[in-house]
Short mmCIF file of C-alpha atoms in Angstrom, two decimals:
data_model
loop_
_atom_site.label_atom_id
_atom_site.label_comp_id
_atom_site.label_asym_id
_atom_site.label_seq_id
_atom_site.Cartn_x
_atom_site.Cartn_y
_atom_site.Cartn_z
CA UNK F 1 -17.45 -65.12 -36.34
CA UNK F 2 -16.78 -68.79 -37.00
CA UNK F 3 -14.91 -70.29 -39.90
CA UNK F 4 -15.09 -73.94 -41.12
CA UNK F 5 -12.22 -75.29 -43.13
CA UNK F 6 -12.03 -78.78 -44.62
CA UNK F 7 -8.46 -80.04 -44.94
CA UNK F 8 -6.76 -83.50 -45.01
CA UNK F 9 -3.48 -84.30 -43.32
CA UNK F 10 -1.93 -87.75 -42.96
CA UNK F 11 -0.58 -88.93 -39.63
CA UNK F 12 2.92 -88.57 -40.99
CA UNK F 13 2.51 -84.91 -41.86
CA UNK F 14 1.69 -83.67 -38.38
CA UNK F 15 4.42 -81.06 -38.54
CA UNK F 16 2.91 -79.62 -41.68
CA UNK F 17 -0.55 -79.55 -39.84
CA UNK F 18 1.03 -77.85 -36.85
CA UNK F 19 2.54 -75.27 -39.21
CA UNK F 20 -0.72 -74.63 -40.94
CA UNK F 21 -2.51 -74.23 -37.46
CA UNK F 22 0.28 -71.68 -36.53
CA UNK F 23 -0.32 -69.78 -39.76
CA UNK F 24 -4.09 -69.63 -39.11
CA UNK F 25 -3.43 -68.32 -35.56
CA UNK F 26 -1.11 -65.70 -37.05
CA UNK F 27 -4.07 -64.49 -39.30
CA UNK F 28 -6.33 -64.33 -36.18
CA UNK F 29 -8.19 -67.64 -36.65
CA UNK F 30 -8.12 -69.66 -33.50
CA UNK F 31 -8.89 -73.46 -33.42
CA UNK F 32 -11.94 -74.30 -31.32
CA UNK F 33 -12.81 -77.72 -32.71
CA UNK F 34 -11.47 -80.37 -35.22
CA UNK F 35 -11.97 -83.89 -36.34
CA UNK F 36 -10.41 -85.93 -39.16
CA UNK F 37 -11.23 -83.40 -41.92
CA UNK F 38 -12.99 -80.51 -40.43
CA UNK F 39 -11.34 -77.64 -38.57
CA UNK F 40 -13.55 -74.97 -36.85
CA UNK F 41 -11.87 -71.67 -36.11
CA UNK F 42 -13.03 -68.46 -34.33
CA UNK F 43 -11.81 -65.00 -34.87
CA UNK F 44 -9.46 -63.72 -32.19
CA UNK F 45 -6.07 -61.91 -31.58
CA UNK F 46 -3.39 -62.73 -34.12
CA UNK F 47 -0.98 -65.31 -32.92
CA UNK F 48 -2.71 -65.70 -29.65
CA UNK F 49 -2.10 -69.47 -29.42
CA UNK F 50 0.54 -72.02 -30.29
CA UNK F 51 -0.78 -75.32 -31.38
CA UNK F 52 1.02 -78.70 -30.91
CA UNK F 53 -0.18 -82.21 -31.90
CA UNK F 54 0.55 -85.17 -29.61
CA UNK F 55 0.60 -88.76 -30.72
CA UNK F 56 -0.24 -90.59 -27.56
CA UNK F 57 0.87 -94.31 -27.14
CA UNK F 58 -2.58 -95.17 -25.75
CA UNK F 59 -6.25 -93.95 -26.24
CA UNK F 60 -6.94 -90.63 -24.35
CA UNK F 61 -9.15 -92.78 -21.96
CA UNK F 62 -6.27 -94.99 -20.89
CA UNK F 63 -4.93 -94.30 -17.34
CA UNK F 64 -1.44 -93.27 -18.65
CA UNK F 65 -2.79 -90.89 -21.27
CA UNK F 66 -5.41 -89.51 -18.98
CA UNK F 67 -2.72 -88.67 -16.32
CA UNK F 68 -0.47 -87.10 -19.05
CA UNK F 69 -3.44 -84.91 -20.18
CA UNK F 70 -4.24 -83.89 -16.60
CA UNK F 71 -0.46 -82.84 -16.10
CA UNK F 72 -0.56 -80.75 -19.36
CA UNK F 73 -3.85 -79.10 -18.05
CA UNK F 74 -2.23 -78.25 -14.71
CA UNK F 75 0.60 -76.65 -16.59
CA UNK F 76 -1.72 -74.30 -18.53
CA UNK F 77 -1.97 -76.38 -21.74
CA UNK F 78 -5.61 -76.66 -23.06
CA UNK F 79 -6.71 -79.53 -25.28
CA UNK F 80 -8.83 -78.50 -28.22
CA UNK F 81 -9.62 -81.94 -29.79
CA UNK F 82 -8.65 -85.56 -29.67
CA UNK F 83 -9.19 -88.39 -32.31
CA UNK F 84 -10.18 -91.98 -31.28
#
């Protein structure tokens, strides 16, 4: 079952947002999509994932950012969403 949650975090409160995502995962709600205010979760195993937010110096389409995201993917890190 999918759950939609509307929540607002400022860019300076990314640690608070990460903690909230960790708490949601611990409840068995795994993030599958997100944008500025809307978070979409799907029920899954409790604590199945750890979520981290990355603030990139350039847009995700920039060659440096794209190379970094490829590196993360190669090491088993999955990207759920990106802004801008």
